[in-house]
PDB file of C-alpha atoms in Angstrom:
ATOM      1  CA  ASP A 160       6.777 -12.751  22.091  1.00 59.00           C
ATOM      2  CA  ALA A 161       9.533 -14.898  23.472  1.00 63.00           C
ATOM      3  CA  LYS A 162      12.393 -12.936  24.998  1.00 86.00           C
ATOM      4  CA  THR A 163      15.996 -13.475  24.037  1.00 92.00           C
ATOM      5  CA  THR A 164      19.218 -13.258  26.025  1.00 94.00           C
ATOM      6  CA  GLN A 165      22.521 -12.391  24.382  1.00 96.00           C
ATOM      7  CA  PRO A 166      25.953 -11.574  25.792  1.00 97.00           C
ATOM      8  CA  PRO A 167      26.573  -7.824  25.633  1.00 96.00           C
ATOM      9  CA  SER A 168      29.889  -8.083  23.833  1.00 97.00           C
ATOM     10  CA  MET A 169      32.292 -10.499  22.147  1.00 98.00           C
ATOM     11  CA  ASP A 170      35.632 -10.320  20.389  1.00 97.00           C
ATOM     12  CA  CYS A 171      36.763 -12.418  17.460  1.00 97.00           C
ATOM     13  CA  ALA A 172      40.070 -12.577  15.617  1.00 97.00           C
ATOM     14  CA  GLU A 173      39.931 -11.667  11.954  1.00 97.00           C
ATOM     15  CA  GLY A 174      39.645 -14.762   9.771  1.00 97.00           C
ATOM     16  CA  ARG A 175      38.304 -16.924  12.543  1.00 97.00           C
ATOM     17  CA  ALA A 176      34.725 -18.071  12.993  1.00 98.00           C
ATOM     18  CA  ALA A 177      32.524 -15.870  15.141  1.00 98.00           C
ATOM     19  CA  ASN A 178      29.942 -17.799  17.161  1.00 98.00           C
ATOM     20  CA  LEU A 179      27.230 -15.619  18.644  1.00 98.00           C
ATOM     21  CA  PRO A 180      24.905 -17.349  21.122  1.00 97.00           C
ATOM     22  CA  CYS A 181      21.288 -16.561  21.893  1.00 97.00           C
ATOM     23  CA  ASN A 182      18.973 -18.038  24.501  1.00 96.00           C
ATOM     24  CA  HIS A 183      15.224 -18.088  23.859  1.00 93.00           C
ATOM     25  CA  SER A 184      13.892 -20.627  26.332  1.00 91.00           C
ATOM     26  CA  THR A 185      10.244 -19.488  26.053  1.00 89.00           C
ATOM     27  CA  ILE A 186      10.035 -19.714  22.276  1.00 90.00           C
ATOM     28  CA  SER A 187       6.747 -21.110  20.981  1.00 87.00           C
ATOM     29  CA  GLY A 188       6.244 -23.548  18.143  1.00 86.00           C
ATOM     30  CA  ASN A 189       5.399 -21.025  15.428  1.00 85.00           C
ATOM     31  CA  GLU A 190       8.077 -18.467  16.255  1.00 88.00           C
ATOM     32  CA  TYR A 191      11.087 -18.028  14.034  1.00 90.00           C
ATOM     33  CA  VAL A 192      14.559 -17.036  15.146  1.00 93.00           C
ATOM     34  CA  TYR A 193      15.785 -13.987  13.228  1.00 93.00           C
ATOM     35  CA  TRP A 194      19.211 -12.412  13.227  1.00 96.00           C
ATOM     36  CA  TYR A 195      19.906  -8.832  12.200  1.00 96.00           C
ATOM     37  CA  ARG A 196      22.983  -6.712  12.550  1.00 97.00           C
ATOM     38  CA  GLN A 197      23.603  -2.993  12.730  1.00 96.00           C
ATOM     39  CA  ILE A 198      26.901  -1.699  11.498  1.00 95.00           C
ATOM     40  CA  HIS A 199      27.875   1.602  13.077  1.00 89.00           C
ATOM     41  CA  SER A 200      24.641   3.625  13.050  1.00 83.00           C
ATOM     42  CA  GLN A 201      23.252   2.315   9.779  1.00 93.00           C
ATOM     43  CA  GLY A 202      19.847   0.696   9.397  1.00 95.00           C
ATOM     44  CA  PRO A 203      19.627  -2.897  10.643  1.00 95.00           C
ATOM     45  CA  GLN A 204      20.526  -5.520   8.072  1.00 96.00           C
ATOM     46  CA  TYR A 205      18.845  -8.894   7.848  1.00 94.00           C
ATOM     47  CA  ILE A 206      21.225 -11.839   8.147  1.00 97.00           C
ATOM     48  CA  ILE A 207      19.282 -15.074   8.418  1.00 95.00           C
ATOM     49  CA  HIS A 208      16.281 -16.728  10.032  1.00 93.00           C
ATOM     50  CA  GLY A 209      15.068 -20.217  10.813  1.00 93.00           C
ATOM     51  CA  LEU A 210      12.329 -22.220  12.492  1.00 92.00           C
ATOM     52  CA  LYS A 211      13.653 -25.662  13.380  1.00 91.00           C
ATOM     53  CA  ASN A 212      16.349 -26.703  10.972  1.00 87.00           C
ATOM     54  CA  ASN A 213      19.787 -25.271  10.658  1.00 94.00           C
ATOM     55  CA  GLU A 214      20.058 -22.665   7.941  1.00 96.00           C
ATOM     56  CA  THR A 215      22.933 -21.360   5.849  1.00 97.00           C
ATOM     57  CA  ASN A 216      23.207 -18.524   3.386  1.00 96.00           C
ATOM     58  CA  GLU A 217      25.998 -16.501   1.864  1.00 95.00           C
ATOM     59  CA  MET A 218      26.439 -14.456   5.034  1.00 95.00           C
ATOM     60  CA  ALA A 219      26.138 -16.891   7.913  1.00 98.00           C
ATOM     61  CA  SER A 220      24.890 -20.141   9.387  1.00 98.00           C
ATOM     62  CA  LEU A 221      22.191 -20.499  12.011  1.00 98.00           C
ATOM     63  CA  ILE A 222      22.288 -23.473  14.337  1.00 98.00           C
ATOM     64  CA  ILE A 223      19.111 -24.056  16.375  1.00 96.00           C
ATOM     65  CA  THR A 224      19.146 -26.632  19.157  1.00 96.00           C
ATOM     66  CA  GLU A 225      16.729 -29.517  18.935  1.00 95.00           C
ATOM     67  CA  ASP A 226      14.600 -28.163  21.805  1.00 94.00           C
ATOM     68  CA  ARG A 227      14.708 -24.701  20.113  1.00 95.00           C
ATOM     69  CA  LYS A 228      15.610 -23.007  23.379  1.00 95.00           C
ATOM     70  CA  SER A 229      18.856 -21.585  22.050  1.00 96.00           C
ATOM     71  CA  SER A 230      20.626 -20.846  18.817  1.00 97.00           C
ATOM     72  CA  THR A 231      24.020 -19.788  17.505  1.00 98.00           C
ATOM     73  CA  LEU A 232      24.816 -17.488  14.635  1.00 98.00           C
ATOM     74  CA  ILE A 233      28.069 -18.413  12.941  1.00 98.00           C
ATOM     75  CA  LEU A 234      30.074 -16.064  10.759  1.00 98.00           C
ATOM     76  CA  PRO A 235      32.545 -18.537   9.250  1.00 97.00           C
ATOM     77  CA  HIS A 236      35.425 -16.178   8.471  1.00 96.00           C
ATOM     78  CA  ALA A 237      34.992 -12.907  10.315  1.00 97.00           C
ATOM     79  CA  THR A 238      36.323  -9.757   8.698  1.00 97.00           C
ATOM     80  CA  LEU A 239      36.736  -6.255  10.088  1.00 97.00           C
ATOM     81  CA  ARG A 240      33.549  -5.303   8.243  1.00 96.00           C
ATOM     82  CA  ASP A 241      31.626  -7.740  10.449  1.00 97.00           C
ATOM     83  CA  THR A 242      32.181  -5.511  13.479  1.00 98.00           C
ATOM     84  CA  ALA A 243      28.614  -4.599  14.436  1.00 97.00           C
ATOM     85  CA  VAL A 244      25.830  -5.100  16.950  1.00 96.00           C
ATOM     86  CA  TYR A 245      24.036  -8.396  16.336  1.00 97.00           C
ATOM     87  CA  TYR A 246      20.413  -8.824  17.349  1.00 96.00           C
ATOM     88  CA  CYS A 247      18.676 -12.135  17.937  1.00 96.00           C
ATOM     89  CA  ILE A 248      14.898 -11.773  17.628  1.00 92.00           C
ATOM     90  CA  VAL A 249      12.115 -14.298  18.048  1.00 90.00           C
ATOM     91  CA  ARG A 250       8.943 -13.598  16.083  1.00 84.00           C
ATOM     92  CA  THR A 251       6.173 -15.215  14.126  1.00 70.00           C
ATOM     93  CA  GLY A 252       7.037 -12.996  11.195  1.00 66.00           C
ATOM     94  CA  ALA A 253       9.208 -10.124  10.042  1.00 63.00           C
ATOM     95  CA  ASN A 254       6.945  -7.458  11.491  1.00 72.00           C
ATOM     96  CA  ASN A 255       7.070  -5.519  14.753  1.00 79.00           C
ATOM     97  CA  LEU A 256      10.532  -6.737  15.578  1.00 84.00           C
ATOM     98  CA  PHE A 257      11.630  -6.351  19.177  1.00 85.00           C
ATOM     99  CA  PHE A 258      15.262  -5.281  19.310  1.00 87.00           C
ATOM    100  CA  GLY A 259      16.998  -5.784  22.624  1.00 86.00           C
ATOM    101  CA  THR A 260      20.498  -4.441  23.161  1.00 86.00           C
ATOM    102  CA  GLY A 261      22.131  -7.249  21.160  1.00 94.00           C
ATOM    103  CA  THR A 262      25.747  -8.421  21.159  1.00 97.00           C
ATOM    104  CA  ARG A 263      28.464  -6.001  20.133  1.00 97.00           C
ATOM    105  CA  LEU A 264      30.925  -8.064  18.086  1.00 98.00           C
ATOM    106  CA  THR A 265      34.389  -6.606  17.612  1.00 98.00           C
ATOM    107  CA  VAL A 266      36.599  -8.274  15.026  1.00 98.00           C
ATOM    108  CA  ILE A 267      40.233  -7.776  15.950  1.00 97.00           C
ATOM    109  CA  PRO A 268      42.958  -7.586  13.292  1.00 96.00           C
TER     110      PRO A 268
ATOM    111  CA  ASN B  59      15.462  -1.048  -7.049  1.00 62.00           C
ATOM    112  CA  ALA B  60      16.156   1.490  -4.289  1.00 78.00           C
ATOM    113  CA  GLY B  61      14.679  -0.484  -1.379  1.00 94.00           C
ATOM    114  CA  VAL B  62      13.616   1.726   1.532  1.00 97.00           C
ATOM    115  CA  THR B  63      14.447   5.402   1.162  1.00 97.00           C
ATOM    116  CA  GLN B  64      14.283   7.862   4.037  1.00 98.00           C
ATOM    117  CA  THR B  65      14.527  11.622   3.798  1.00 97.00           C
ATOM    118  CA  PRO B  66      16.027  13.751   5.167  1.00 98.00           C
ATOM    119  CA  LYS B  67      19.162  12.057   6.518  1.00 97.00           C
ATOM    120  CA  PHE B  68      19.755  14.778   9.103  1.00 97.00           C
ATOM    121  CA  GLN B  69      17.463  17.376  10.642  1.00 97.00           C
ATOM    122  CA  VAL B  70      17.667  19.935  13.438  1.00 98.00           C
ATOM    123  CA  LEU B  71      14.406  21.284  14.830  1.00 97.00           C
ATOM    124  CA  LYS B  72      13.550  23.829  17.450  1.00 98.00           C
ATOM    125  CA  THR B  73      11.215  22.802  20.246  1.00 98.00           C
ATOM    126  CA  GLY B  74       7.620  23.163  19.117  1.00 97.00           C
ATOM    127  CA  GLN B  75       8.317  22.950  15.405  1.00 97.00           C
ATOM    128  CA  SER B  76       6.629  20.354  13.267  1.00 96.00           C
ATOM    129  CA  MET B  77       8.049  18.238  10.506  1.00 96.00           C
ATOM    130  CA  THR B  78       7.457  15.106   8.475  1.00 98.00           C
ATOM    131  CA  LEU B  79       9.962  12.311   8.030  1.00 98.00           C
ATOM    132  CA  GLN B  80       9.517  10.656   4.683  1.00 98.00           C
ATOM    133  CA  CYS B  81       9.740   6.941   3.967  1.00 98.00           C
ATOM    134  CA  ALA B  82       9.226   5.285   0.597  1.00 98.00           C
ATOM    135  CA  GLN B  83       9.707   1.720  -0.607  1.00 97.00           C
ATOM    136  CA  ASP B  84       9.619   0.333  -4.123  1.00 96.00           C
ATOM    137  CA  MET B  85       9.246  -3.361  -3.299  1.00 94.00           C
ATOM    138  CA  ASN B  86       5.432  -3.394  -3.178  1.00 93.00           C
ATOM    139  CA  HIS B  87       5.559  -4.371   0.482  1.00 93.00           C
ATOM    140  CA  GLU B  88       2.301  -4.305   2.407  1.00 93.00           C
ATOM    141  CA  TYR B  89       3.863  -3.870   5.825  1.00 92.00           C
ATOM    142  CA  MET B  90       5.715  -0.728   6.885  1.00 94.00           C
ATOM    143  CA  SER B  91       6.840   0.522  10.260  1.00 95.00           C
ATOM    144  CA  TRP B  92       8.736   3.262  12.057  1.00 97.00           C
ATOM    145  CA  TYR B  93      11.272   2.732  14.836  1.00 96.00           C
ATOM    146  CA  ARG B  94      13.348   5.072  16.933  1.00 97.00           C
ATOM    147  CA  GLN B  95      16.751   4.324  18.378  1.00 95.00           C
ATOM    148  CA  ASP B  96      18.201   6.222  21.300  1.00 94.00           C
ATOM    149  CA  PRO B  97      21.926   6.074  22.122  1.00 86.00           C
ATOM    150  CA  GLY B  98      23.070   2.660  23.345  1.00 82.00           C
ATOM    151  CA  MET B  99      19.643   1.124  22.969  1.00 85.00           C
ATOM    152  CA  GLY B 100      17.851  -1.149  20.583  1.00 87.00           C
ATOM    153  CA  LEU B 101      15.116   0.007  18.211  1.00 91.00           C
ATOM    154  CA  ARG B 102      11.639   0.671  19.553  1.00 93.00           C
ATOM    155  CA  LEU B 103       8.494   0.497  17.438  1.00 92.00           C
ATOM    156  CA  ILE B 104       6.563   3.782  17.042  1.00 96.00           C
ATOM    157  CA  HIS B 105       3.791   3.063  14.518  1.00 95.00           C
ATOM    158  CA  TYR B 106       3.147   0.486  11.861  1.00 93.00           C
ATOM    159  CA  SER B 107       0.858  -0.184   8.912  1.00 94.00           C
ATOM    160  CA  VAL B 108      -0.326  -3.477   7.453  1.00 91.00           C
ATOM    161  CA  GLY B 109      -1.498  -1.863   4.234  1.00 92.00           C
ATOM    162  CA  ALA B 110      -2.778   1.316   2.630  1.00 94.00           C
ATOM    163  CA  GLY B 111      -5.347   3.030   4.825  1.00 95.00           C
ATOM    164  CA  ILE B 112      -4.486   0.972   7.930  1.00 95.00           C
ATOM    165  CA  THR B 113      -2.197   2.126  10.722  1.00 96.00           C
ATOM    166  CA  ASP B 114      -1.693   1.174  14.344  1.00 94.00           C
ATOM    167  CA  GLN B 115       0.374   2.161  17.365  1.00 94.00           C
ATOM    168  CA  GLY B 116       3.542   0.511  18.465  1.00 92.00           C
ATOM    169  CA  GLU B 117       5.437   0.674  21.729  1.00 90.00           C
ATOM    170  CA  VAL B 118       6.177   4.428  21.823  1.00 95.00           C
ATOM    171  CA  PRO B 119       3.541   6.269  19.717  1.00 96.00           C
ATOM    172  CA  ASN B 120       3.069   9.455  21.750  1.00 96.00           C
ATOM    173  CA  GLY B 121       4.015  12.630  19.905  1.00 96.00           C
ATOM    174  CA  TYR B 122       3.908  11.016  16.465  1.00 98.00           C
ATOM    175  CA  ASN B 123       1.269  10.648  13.767  1.00 97.00           C
ATOM    176  CA  VAL B 124       1.280   8.481  10.668  1.00 98.00           C
ATOM    177  CA  SER B 125      -0.846   7.896   7.614  1.00 96.00           C
ATOM    178  CA  ARG B 126      -0.694   5.416   4.750  1.00 97.00           C
ATOM    179  CA  SER B 127      -2.441   6.687   1.657  1.00 97.00           C
ATOM    180  CA  THR B 128      -0.384   4.583  -0.764  1.00 97.00           C
ATOM    181  CA  THR B 129       1.440   1.259  -0.568  1.00 96.00           C
ATOM    182  CA  GLU B 130       4.745   2.983  -1.288  1.00 97.00           C
ATOM    183  CA  ASP B 131       4.799   5.805   1.272  1.00 98.00           C
ATOM    184  CA  PHE B 132       4.583   5.915   5.058  1.00 98.00           C
ATOM    185  CA  PRO B 133       5.374   9.382   6.446  1.00 98.00           C
ATOM    186  CA  LEU B 134       5.953  10.043  10.140  1.00 98.00           C
ATOM    187  CA  ARG B 135       4.815  13.398  11.490  1.00 98.00           C
ATOM    188  CA  LEU B 136       6.032  15.199  14.564  1.00 97.00           C
ATOM    189  CA  LEU B 137       3.375  17.770  15.404  1.00 92.00           C
ATOM    190  CA  SER B 138       5.277  19.672  18.108  1.00 97.00           C
ATOM    191  CA  ALA B 139       8.851  18.536  18.479  1.00 97.00           C
ATOM    192  CA  ALA B 140      10.307  18.029  21.956  1.00 97.00           C
ATOM    193  CA  PRO B 141      13.938  17.433  23.018  1.00 97.00           C
ATOM    194  CA  SER B 142      12.896  13.918  24.108  1.00 96.00           C
ATOM    195  CA  GLN B 143      12.294  13.142  20.430  1.00 97.00           C
ATOM    196  CA  THR B 144      15.969  13.596  19.622  1.00 97.00           C
ATOM    197  CA  SER B 145      16.805  10.206  18.180  1.00 97.00           C
ATOM    198  CA  VAL B 146      17.608   8.240  15.062  1.00 97.00           C
ATOM    199  CA  TYR B 147      14.503   7.160  13.184  1.00 98.00           C
ATOM    200  CA  PHE B 148      14.349   4.070  10.996  1.00 97.00           C
ATOM    201  CA  CYS B 149      11.654   3.043   8.577  1.00 97.00           C
ATOM    202  CA  ALA B 150      11.220  -0.611   7.635  1.00 95.00           C
ATOM    203  CA  SER B 151       9.113  -2.623   5.233  1.00 94.00           C
ATOM    204  CA  SER B 152       8.381  -6.294   4.725  1.00 91.00           C
ATOM    205  CA  TYR B 153       6.319  -8.347   2.374  1.00 87.00           C
ATOM    206  CA  GLN B 154       3.281  -9.202   4.465  1.00 75.00           C
ATOM    207  CA  GLU B 155       2.279  -9.400   8.075  1.00 65.00           C
ATOM    208  CA  GLY B 156       3.143 -12.680   9.700  1.00 63.00           C
ATOM    209  CA  TRP B 157       5.100 -14.108   6.781  1.00 64.00           C
ATOM    210  CA  ASN B 158       8.491 -15.569   7.577  1.00 71.00           C
ATOM    211  CA  THR B 159      10.391 -13.109   5.512  1.00 79.00           C
ATOM    212  CA  GLU B 160      12.961 -10.431   6.119  1.00 88.00           C
ATOM    213  CA  ALA B 161      12.395  -6.778   6.933  1.00 91.00           C
ATOM    214  CA  PHE B 162      14.247  -4.105   4.985  1.00 94.00           C
ATOM    215  CA  PHE B 163      15.379  -0.964   6.763  1.00 96.00           C
ATOM    216  CA  GLY B 164      16.185   2.500   5.530  1.00 97.00           C
ATOM    217  CA  GLN B 165      19.423   4.248   6.450  1.00 96.00           C
ATOM    218  CA  GLY B 166      17.835   6.393   9.102  1.00 97.00           C
ATOM    219  CA  THR B 167      17.025  10.028   9.831  1.00 98.00           C
ATOM    220  CA  ARG B 168      19.069  11.648  12.579  1.00 97.00           C
ATOM    221  CA  LEU B 169      16.868  14.177  14.329  1.00 98.00           C
ATOM    222  CA  THR B 170      18.018  16.693  16.904  1.00 97.00           C
ATOM    223  CA  VAL B 171      15.487  18.842  18.746  1.00 97.00           C
ATOM    224  CA  VAL B 172      16.983  21.867  20.495  1.00 97.00           C
TER     225      VAL B 172
END
């Protein structure tokens, strides 16, 4: 599986967009980019995933570069409830997910 | 639709005791898995199952057994608990192996072995 690199922590002002980067330079053609988050010590929560094209759902947007070597998760209007650890995972499917240490996002009032 | 349900939520064991962590899903998912999470770390895969009657080892399987007699249930057994197994355990399920779909996680079982 391709490895991912994320910054250990980020801050974001409440109401502003949170942009969380992820590098995955060794990603292969059939691997998807998944994003999950873990709020406090709850079970991880799926956010979004994509292969090549940018994706958007009710929670977030996923921007994948044309060479697929990096991506950015965008939370358009961060709230205090978005404070969590965000994991970027590269996989062929939803199974056997490898969770690194992720990015701890703190939304500041 | 309850999703993935784990029981118990909290458990304290003495070293050497055995117990079973329960996991059930009502989404008719073929794929189920168990992870453990130690403080400050990401989740690590213990065991997984691609369907009833089929199980396999993950990254950290030692000290744990699993079975999958039904699609719905995937219990995790600790045969002789050790302090090193103090952790938070998460069960997950997804539709089918290899499909580009999301995994659903339970709320976790917090286990302390003294």
